[in-house]
Coordinates of C-alpha atoms and ligand atoms in Angstrom, one line a residue:
M1 CA 0.1 0.2 -0.2
K2 CA 1.2 3.6 -1.0
S3 CA 1.8 6.5 1.6
N4 CA 2.6 9.5 2.2
E5 CA 1.4 10.6 -1.6
R6 CA 0.8 14.1 -2.4
V7 CA -3.2 14.5 -3.4
I8 CA -4.8 16.9 -5.3
V9 CA -8.6 16.6 -5.0
V10 CA -10.5 18.7 -7.1
G11 CA -13.9 19.5 -5.9
G12 CA -15.4 20.0 -2.0
G13 CA -18.6 18.4 -2.6
I14 CA -19.8 15.3 -0.5
I15 CA -17.6 13.4 -3.3
G16 CA -14.1 15.1 -3.0
C17 CA -14.8 16.5 0.6
L18 CA -15.1 12.3 1.9
T19 CA -12.6 10.8 -0.3
A20 CA -10.0 13.3 0.8
L21 CA -10.9 12.4 4.8
Y22 CA -10.5 9.1 3.7
L23 CA -7.1 9.1 2.0
H24 CA -5.9 10.9 5.2
R25 CA -6.8 8.3 6.8
L26 CA -4.8 5.8 5.1
G27 CA -1.7 8.2 4.9
A28 CA -1.6 10.5 2.1
R29 CA -1.7 14.0 2.1
P30 CA -4.5 15.2 0.3
V31 CA -5.4 18.8 -0.3
V32 CA -8.7 19.3 -1.5
L33 CA -8.7 22.3 -3.9
E34 CA -13.0 24.3 -4.4
R35 CA -13.5 27.0 -6.5
G36 CA -15.7 29.1 -4.4
T37 CA -17.1 27.7 -0.9
V38 CA -17.1 23.9 0.4
G39 CA -20.3 22.1 0.1
Q40 CA -22.8 24.5 -1.6
E41 CA -23.6 23.2 -5.1
S42 CA -25.4 19.7 -5.8
S43 CA -24.6 18.5 -2.3
W44 CA -26.2 21.1 -0.8
A45 CA -29.5 21.2 -3.2
G46 CA -30.2 17.4 -3.2
A47 CA -32.6 15.8 -1.1
G48 CA -31.3 13.0 0.5
I49 CA -33.1 10.4 -0.2
L50 CA -30.6 7.3 0.5
C51 CA -32.1 4.9 -2.1
P52 CA -32.1 5.6 -6.4
I53 CA -35.7 7.0 -7.4
H54 CA -36.5 3.5 -9.7
P55 CA -33.3 1.4 -8.5
W56 CA -34.9 -1.7 -10.9
L57 CA -33.8 0.4 -13.9
Y58 CA -30.5 0.2 -13.5
P59 CA -27.8 -2.4 -13.9
D60 CA -27.0 -5.1 -11.2
S61 CA -23.2 -3.4 -11.4
F62 CA -25.1 -0.4 -9.5
T63 CA -27.2 -1.7 -7.3
H64 CA -24.2 -3.7 -5.6
L65 CA -22.7 -0.4 -5.2
I66 CA -25.3 1.0 -3.8
N67 CA -25.8 -1.9 -1.2
Y68 CA -21.9 -1.2 -0.5
S69 CA -22.7 2.4 0.1
L70 CA -25.8 2.2 2.0
A71 CA -24.2 0.1 4.5
L72 CA -21.3 2.2 5.4
Y73 CA -24.1 4.8 6.1
P74 CA -24.8 3.8 10.2
D75 CA -21.3 3.9 11.1
L76 CA -20.6 6.7 9.2
H77 CA -23.0 9.1 10.8
R78 CA -22.4 7.4 14.1
E79 CA -18.6 8.4 13.6
L80 CA -19.6 12.1 12.8
V81 CA -21.9 12.6 15.4
A82 CA -19.0 11.3 18.4
T83 CA -16.5 13.2 16.7
T84 CA -18.0 16.2 15.4
G85 CA -21.5 16.5 17.6
I86 CA -23.4 17.0 13.8
D87 CA -26.5 15.2 13.4
S88 CA -27.2 14.8 10.0
Q89 CA -30.3 12.9 10.6
W90 CA -29.7 10.2 9.1
R91 CA -32.7 7.9 9.8
N92 CA -34.4 5.4 8.4
N93 CA -38.4 6.5 7.9
G94 CA -39.1 4.3 4.9
L95 CA -40.3 5.1 1.3
M96 CA -43.3 4.4 -0.2
I97 CA -44.9 4.5 -4.1
P98 CA -48.9 5.4 -3.8
F99 CA -50.4 4.2 -6.8
F100 CA -53.6 6.0 -8.8
A101 CA -55.4 5.2 -11.1
D102 CA -53.9 7.4 -13.8
D103 CA -50.4 6.8 -13.3
R104 CA -48.2 7.4 -16.2
V105 CA -45.5 4.5 -15.4
H106 CA -46.3 2.0 -13.3
H107 CA -43.5 0.2 -11.5
R108 CA -45.3 -2.5 -9.5
D109 CA -44.0 -5.5 -11.1
A110 CA -40.1 -4.7 -12.1
A111 CA -40.0 -3.3 -8.3
L112 CA -41.4 -6.1 -6.8
R113 CA -39.1 -8.5 -8.4
W114 CA -36.2 -6.0 -8.0
S115 CA -36.9 -5.8 -4.3
A116 CA -36.4 -9.7 -3.6
R117 CA -33.9 -10.5 -5.8
F118 CA -31.5 -8.3 -3.9
Q119 CA -33.3 -8.4 -0.7
W120 CA -35.0 -5.6 -0.1
P121 CA -38.0 -5.7 2.6
V122 CA -40.6 -4.3 0.7
E123 CA -45.1 -4.4 1.7
Q124 CA -47.6 -4.1 -0.6
L125 CA -50.0 -2.1 1.1
D126 CA -54.0 -1.6 -0.3
R127 CA -55.8 1.6 0.2
Q128 CA -57.0 1.1 3.5
Q129 CA -52.8 0.1 5.0
C130 CA -51.6 3.2 2.6
C131 CA -54.5 5.1 4.4
T132 CA -53.3 4.2 8.0
Q133 CA -49.6 4.5 7.4
E134 CA -50.3 7.7 5.6
P135 CA -53.2 9.4 7.1
T136 CA -53.3 12.8 5.2
I137 CA -52.4 10.8 1.7
S138 CA -55.1 11.7 -1.3
P139 CA -58.7 9.1 -0.5
D140 CA -58.2 8.8 -4.3
V141 CA -55.0 6.2 -3.7
E142 CA -55.4 2.3 -4.1
G143 CA -52.5 0.9 -3.1
A144 CA -48.5 1.6 -2.8
L145 CA -45.8 -0.2 -2.4
R146 CA -43.5 0.7 1.1
W147 CA -39.7 -0.2 1.5
P148 CA -40.0 0.4 5.3
E149 CA -36.0 0.3 5.1
V150 CA -34.9 3.1 2.9
G151 CA -33.0 6.2 4.7
Q152 CA -32.7 9.4 4.3
V153 CA -30.0 12.3 5.5
R154 CA -29.6 16.2 5.8
N155 CA -27.4 16.6 3.3
P156 CA -25.8 19.8 4.3
R157 CA -25.6 18.6 8.0
L158 CA -23.3 16.3 6.7
L159 CA -21.4 17.9 4.4
T160 CA -20.8 20.0 7.9
A161 CA -19.8 17.1 9.5
V162 CA -17.4 15.5 7.5
R163 CA -16.1 19.5 6.6
K164 CA -15.4 19.7 10.8
A165 CA -14.1 16.1 10.9
M166 CA -11.6 17.3 8.1
A167 CA -10.3 20.0 10.3
L168 CA -10.3 18.0 13.4
E169 CA -8.1 15.6 12.2
G170 CA -6.2 18.4 9.7
V171 CA -7.0 17.6 6.4
P172 CA -6.7 21.3 4.2
I173 CA -9.5 23.0 1.8
R174 CA -8.5 25.5 -0.2
E175 CA -11.3 27.3 -1.2
Q176 CA -11.9 30.4 -3.7
S177 CA -9.3 28.0 -5.7
P178 CA -10.9 27.1 -9.1
V179 CA -8.7 24.9 -11.3
A180 CA -8.1 26.0 -14.4
G181 CA -6.5 22.5 -16.2
L182 CA -4.2 19.8 -15.5
Q183 CA -0.5 19.3 -15.4
F184 CA 1.2 16.5 -17.3
G185 CA 4.7 15.0 -17.9
G186 CA 5.9 14.2 -20.5
R187 CA 4.8 10.2 -20.2
G188 CA 1.2 12.0 -20.0
E189 CA 1.4 11.6 -16.1
V190 CA -0.2 13.7 -13.9
R191 CA 2.2 16.3 -12.2
G192 CA -0.4 18.4 -10.8
V193 CA -3.4 21.6 -11.7
V194 CA -2.7 25.0 -12.7
L195 CA -5.2 27.1 -11.0
A196 CA -6.8 30.0 -12.7
G197 CA -4.4 33.1 -11.5
G198 CA -1.6 30.6 -12.9
E199 CA -0.6 29.0 -9.7
V200 CA 0.4 25.3 -10.2
I201 CA 0.4 23.1 -7.6
E202 CA 2.5 19.5 -8.2
A203 CA 1.2 16.6 -6.7
E204 CA 1.6 12.9 -7.2
M205 CA -2.0 12.1 -7.9
V206 CA -4.9 14.2 -8.9
L207 CA -8.6 13.1 -8.5
L208 CA -11.3 14.8 -10.2
A209 CA -14.0 15.1 -8.1
A210 CA -15.6 18.1 -9.3
G211 CA -19.2 17.3 -10.1
S212 CA -20.6 18.5 -13.2
W213 CA -18.2 20.7 -13.9
S214 CA -16.0 17.7 -14.2
G215 CA -16.8 17.1 -18.2
E216 CA -15.9 20.5 -19.0
L217 CA -12.3 20.7 -16.8
G218 CA -11.5 17.0 -18.2
A219 CA -12.4 18.5 -21.6
A220 CA -9.9 21.4 -21.1
S221 CA -6.8 18.8 -20.7
G222 CA -7.8 16.5 -23.6
L223 CA -10.0 14.1 -21.7
S224 CA -13.1 13.0 -22.7
L225 CA -15.8 12.9 -19.7
P226 CA -19.5 13.4 -20.6
I227 CA -20.9 14.5 -17.6
E228 CA -23.6 17.2 -18.2
P229 CA -25.4 19.5 -15.6
V230 CA -28.9 18.4 -15.4
K231 CA -30.9 20.8 -13.0
G232 CA -32.9 20.4 -10.1
Q233 CA -36.0 22.7 -8.5
I234 CA -37.0 21.9 -5.4
V235 CA -40.0 23.5 -2.9
L236 CA -39.2 23.8 1.1
I237 CA -42.8 23.5 2.7
K238 CA -43.7 23.3 6.3
D239 CA -46.3 21.6 8.2
E240 CA -46.9 19.9 11.5
P241 CA -44.1 16.7 12.1
E242 CA -45.1 13.7 10.7
R243 CA -47.8 15.4 8.9
V244 CA -45.6 13.7 6.2
R245 CA -44.1 10.0 7.1
H246 CA -43.0 8.3 4.4
I247 CA -40.3 9.5 1.5
I248 CA -43.2 9.3 -0.9
K249 CA -42.5 8.8 -4.6
H250 CA -44.2 9.5 -7.1
D251 CA -45.1 10.2 -11.3
N252 CA -43.9 14.2 -11.1
A253 CA -42.8 14.8 -7.3
Y254 CA -41.0 13.1 -4.5
L255 CA -41.9 14.4 -1.1
V256 CA -39.0 14.4 2.0
P257 CA -40.0 14.6 5.3
R258 CA -37.9 16.1 8.0
V259 CA -38.0 15.5 11.4
D260 CA -39.1 19.1 11.9
G261 CA -42.2 19.7 9.6
H262 CA -40.0 20.7 6.9
I263 CA -41.5 18.9 3.9
L264 CA -38.7 19.1 0.5
V265 CA -40.3 18.6 -2.4
G266 CA -38.2 18.0 -5.3
A267 CA -37.2 17.3 -8.0
S268 CA -37.3 18.8 -12.2
M269 CA -35.3 17.0 -14.4
E270 CA -33.8 19.7 -16.9
R271 CA -31.2 20.2 -18.9
V272 CA -30.6 23.7 -20.3
G273 CA -26.7 23.9 -18.7
F274 CA -25.3 25.7 -16.8
Q275 CA -28.5 28.2 -16.4
R276 CA -29.2 29.1 -12.6
G277 CA -32.2 30.0 -10.8
T278 CA -35.9 28.7 -10.2
T279 CA -38.9 28.9 -12.4
R280 CA -42.3 30.3 -11.5
E281 CA -43.9 27.1 -13.7
T282 CA -42.1 24.4 -12.4
I283 CA -41.7 25.2 -8.8
D284 CA -46.0 25.6 -9.2
A285 CA -46.2 21.9 -11.1
L286 CA -44.5 20.6 -8.2
L287 CA -46.7 22.1 -5.8
A288 CA -50.1 20.6 -7.7
A289 CA -48.0 17.2 -7.8
T290 CA -48.3 17.6 -4.1
W291 CA -51.0 18.6 -2.8
R292 CA -52.9 15.7 -5.4
M293 CA -51.1 13.0 -3.4
H294 CA -51.1 15.4 -0.2
P295 CA -54.2 17.6 -0.5
A296 CA -54.4 18.4 3.3
L297 CA -50.5 19.8 3.0
K298 CA -52.4 22.6 1.0
Q299 CA -52.1 24.9 4.2
A300 CA -48.5 23.9 4.3
R301 CA -46.7 27.3 4.5
I302 CA -44.4 27.6 1.3
V303 CA -40.3 28.4 2.9
R304 CA -37.9 28.3 0.3
E305 CA -36.9 27.4 -3.4
W306 CA -33.8 26.3 -4.6
M307 CA -32.1 24.5 -7.5
G308 CA -28.9 22.3 -8.1
F309 CA -26.8 20.4 -10.5
R310 CA -26.3 17.3 -10.5
P311 CA -23.7 15.8 -12.4
G312 CA -25.2 13.9 -15.2
T313 CA -23.9 11.1 -17.5
P314 CA -25.2 9.5 -20.3
D315 CA -26.3 6.2 -19.2
G316 CA -26.8 7.2 -15.6
M317 CA -23.8 5.6 -14.1
P318 CA -20.6 7.5 -12.4
Y319 CA -17.6 7.5 -13.5
L320 CA -14.9 5.6 -11.1
G321 CA -11.4 5.0 -11.4
P322 CA -8.4 5.9 -13.3
V323 CA -7.0 7.3 -16.0
R324 CA -5.0 4.4 -18.3
E325 CA -3.4 7.0 -20.4
H326 CA -2.1 9.5 -17.6
A327 CA -0.9 7.3 -14.7
G328 CA -2.4 9.4 -11.1
L329 CA -5.0 10.9 -12.8
W330 CA -8.1 9.7 -11.3
V331 CA -11.9 10.0 -11.1
S332 CA -15.0 10.0 -9.5
S333 CA -17.8 11.7 -10.5
G334 CA -20.8 11.7 -12.8
H335 CA -22.8 10.7 -9.5
Y336 CA -25.9 11.9 -11.1
R337 CA -28.9 11.2 -8.6
N338 CA -27.3 9.2 -6.4
G339 CA -24.1 11.3 -4.6
V340 CA -25.5 11.7 -1.5
A341 CA -26.7 7.6 -1.4
L342 CA -23.3 6.5 -3.0
A343 CA -20.8 9.1 -1.0
P344 CA -19.0 6.5 1.3
G345 CA -19.0 3.9 -0.7
S346 CA -17.0 5.7 -3.5
A347 CA -14.9 7.4 -1.3
E348 CA -14.3 4.2 0.6
L349 CA -13.5 2.3 -2.9
I350 CA -11.6 4.9 -4.9
S351 CA -9.4 6.5 -1.8
R352 CA -8.4 2.9 -1.3
W353 CA -7.8 2.0 -4.8
M354 CA -5.4 5.1 -5.1
M355 CA -3.6 4.0 -2.2
G356 CA -2.5 0.8 -3.8
V357 CA -5.7 -1.4 -2.6
Q358 CA -8.0 -3.6 -5.2
P359 CA -12.0 -2.9 -4.8
E360 CA -13.8 -5.3 -2.9
V361 CA -16.7 -3.9 -5.3
D362 CA -16.4 -4.9 -9.1
L363 CA -16.5 -1.1 -11.0
H364 CA -15.7 -2.2 -14.2
D365 CA -18.9 -0.8 -15.7
F366 CA -17.8 2.5 -13.6
R367 CA -14.9 2.4 -15.4
V368 CA -12.9 6.0 -17.2
D369 CA -13.0 4.4 -20.7
R370 CA -16.5 2.8 -21.0
P371 CA -18.4 3.0 -24.1
L372 CA -20.6 5.6 -24.5
Q373 CA -24.3 3.7 -24.3
P374 CA -27.2 6.4 -23.6
R375 CA -29.8 5.1 -21.1
A376 CA -33.2 6.9 -21.9
A377 CA -34.9 5.3 -18.8
I378 CA -32.2 7.0 -15.7
G379 CA -29.8 8.7 -18.2
L380 CA -29.8 12.4 -19.5
P381 CA -33.0 13.5 -20.2
E382 CA -33.8 15.3 -23.5
K383 CA -33.1 18.8 -24.0
T384 CA -36.1 20.6 -23.3
N385 CA -37.4 21.3 -19.6
A386 CA -39.9 18.6 -17.5
T387 CA -40.3 18.1 -13.8
Ligands
FAD401 C1 -32.3 18.9 -7.0 C2 -31.2 17.8 -6.4 C3 -32.2 16.4 -6.1 C4 -30.8 15.2 -5.5 N1 -31.3 13.9 -5.2 C5 -30.8 13.4 -4.3 C6 -30.7 12.7 -3.5 O1 -32.1 12.2 -3.2 N2 -30.2 11.4 -3.5 C7 -28.9 11.5 -3.6 O2 -28.3 10.3 -3.7 N3 -28.1 12.4 -4.5 C8 -29.2 13.0 -5.0 N4 -28.9 14.3 -5.9 C9 -27.6 14.4 -6.6 C10 -26.6 14.3 -5.4 O3 -27.0 15.3 -4.7 C11 -24.8 14.7 -6.4 O4 -24.9 13.6 -7.1 C12 -24.1 14.7 -5.7 O5 -24.2 16.5 -4.9 C13 -22.2 15.4 -6.2 O6 -21.7 15.5 -5.3 P1 -20.4 15.7 -6.1 O7 -19.2 16.4 -4.9 O8 -19.9 14.9 -7.0 O9 -20.6 17.1 -6.9 P2 -21.2 18.6 -6.1 O10 -21.5 18.7 -4.5 O11 -21.5 19.8 -6.9 O12 -19.3 19.5 -5.7 C14 -18.6 19.5 -6.8 C15 -17.8 20.6 -6.6 O13 -16.5 21.1 -7.0 C16 -16.4 22.6 -7.6 N5 -15.5 22.6 -8.3 C17 -16.2 22.8 -9.4 N6 -15.3 23.5 -11.0 C18 -14.6 23.7 -9.8 C19 -13.2 23.4 -10.5 N7 -12.6 24.3 -11.8 N8 -12.0 23.7 -9.6 C20 -12.4 23.9 -7.9 N9 -13.8 23.0 -7.3 C21 -14.3 22.9 -8.8 C22 -17.9 22.9 -7.5 O14 -17.8 24.5 -7.1 C23 -18.3 22.0 -6.5 O15 -18.3 22.8 -5.2 C24 -29.4 15.5 -6.2 C25 -28.9 16.4 -6.7 C26 -30.4 17.6 -7.0 C27 -29.3 18.6 -7.8

């Protein structure tokens, strides 16, 4: 196993920060270079659901990776609470997919098959059971599937906790340090990075963890990484705690109830480049979908709306591993809709691999030079606005 390597981690989201923390614990000398402020982009904006929206649509290799990552959450949570005192409110309040007469897509059979194959406990609820479990759900509901062990985390708090753990353990972060390009030696090996201001920082290894921006940063150095932003808008509402009990996912929206009565309603899927800002039309559509599922939430207070850029990929899967033609260059990017769920697993596997330990999960399907294979159901959406 290697040690004492200088490693530059480009990007201070959940992926870059957690990987840097684990690299440090393995004896490397990482520094996180962040263009702006740590943890303010996708990792802040996301909903924190610890389960892909429709996991049965993904290849099995993805489920293995997700399962590996989710199994690390309880220990990560306990450890961060103990060392930093920050509670990211990780909890298993369950996921419910209700069924209504005019649903666009019916997932029941595929979901049940997938759950049985991968041993995710699931219950089939009839209308009455559904209304007992979710007393304020619309009386039009016909039934539901319920996964009692699906969890959530408040990702901004998770980031704050990881950042504090990094400070406590002496892992350096340089904010306001945009990386403009990579530096290579004569044999193509990575030598470091150059910042926008011209400063060159040398290192034996560089990890690209710049989320939605990894694609353009790679391209600036001749690297083909088809990662592009997929904008998601979210609206936060506030009601009594327990008004909604489960994470609820339906055709047009999902609800993520926090313990204090805040309910996060997400999220649009828009391929509009790096266009920031929320739009009235999309937020109204999210609210309409919410009220249809839970009419009682019409009385909830609208607190805030925001957006973020998911690091999207054509096949919906992250890029994880070394760049073969550039020794020392690694990628952990493109986590798309699942970066919070995948963060502990990605960080653990990539940090160990960078230090010479072969990953215990098969990461072949996530290799950086895999063929481009767009998957309509889980990859990039059409280049139009849609909720
Ligand atoms: C609306 C929405 C809902 C989501 N819901 C969920 C969910 O429920 N569950 C889930 O698991 N995931 C969810 N996600 C996805 C998840 O948030 C992302 O996959 C994850 O946060 C990606 O983390 P990251 O660290 O790769 O990217 P980011 O958090 O975007 O971090 C990348 C960092 O790199 C920095 N950077 C960029 N370019 C440079 C440069 N040149 N130099 C230096 N720094 C640079 C950026 O400033 C940024 O801080 C959601 C995302 C959105 C937007």
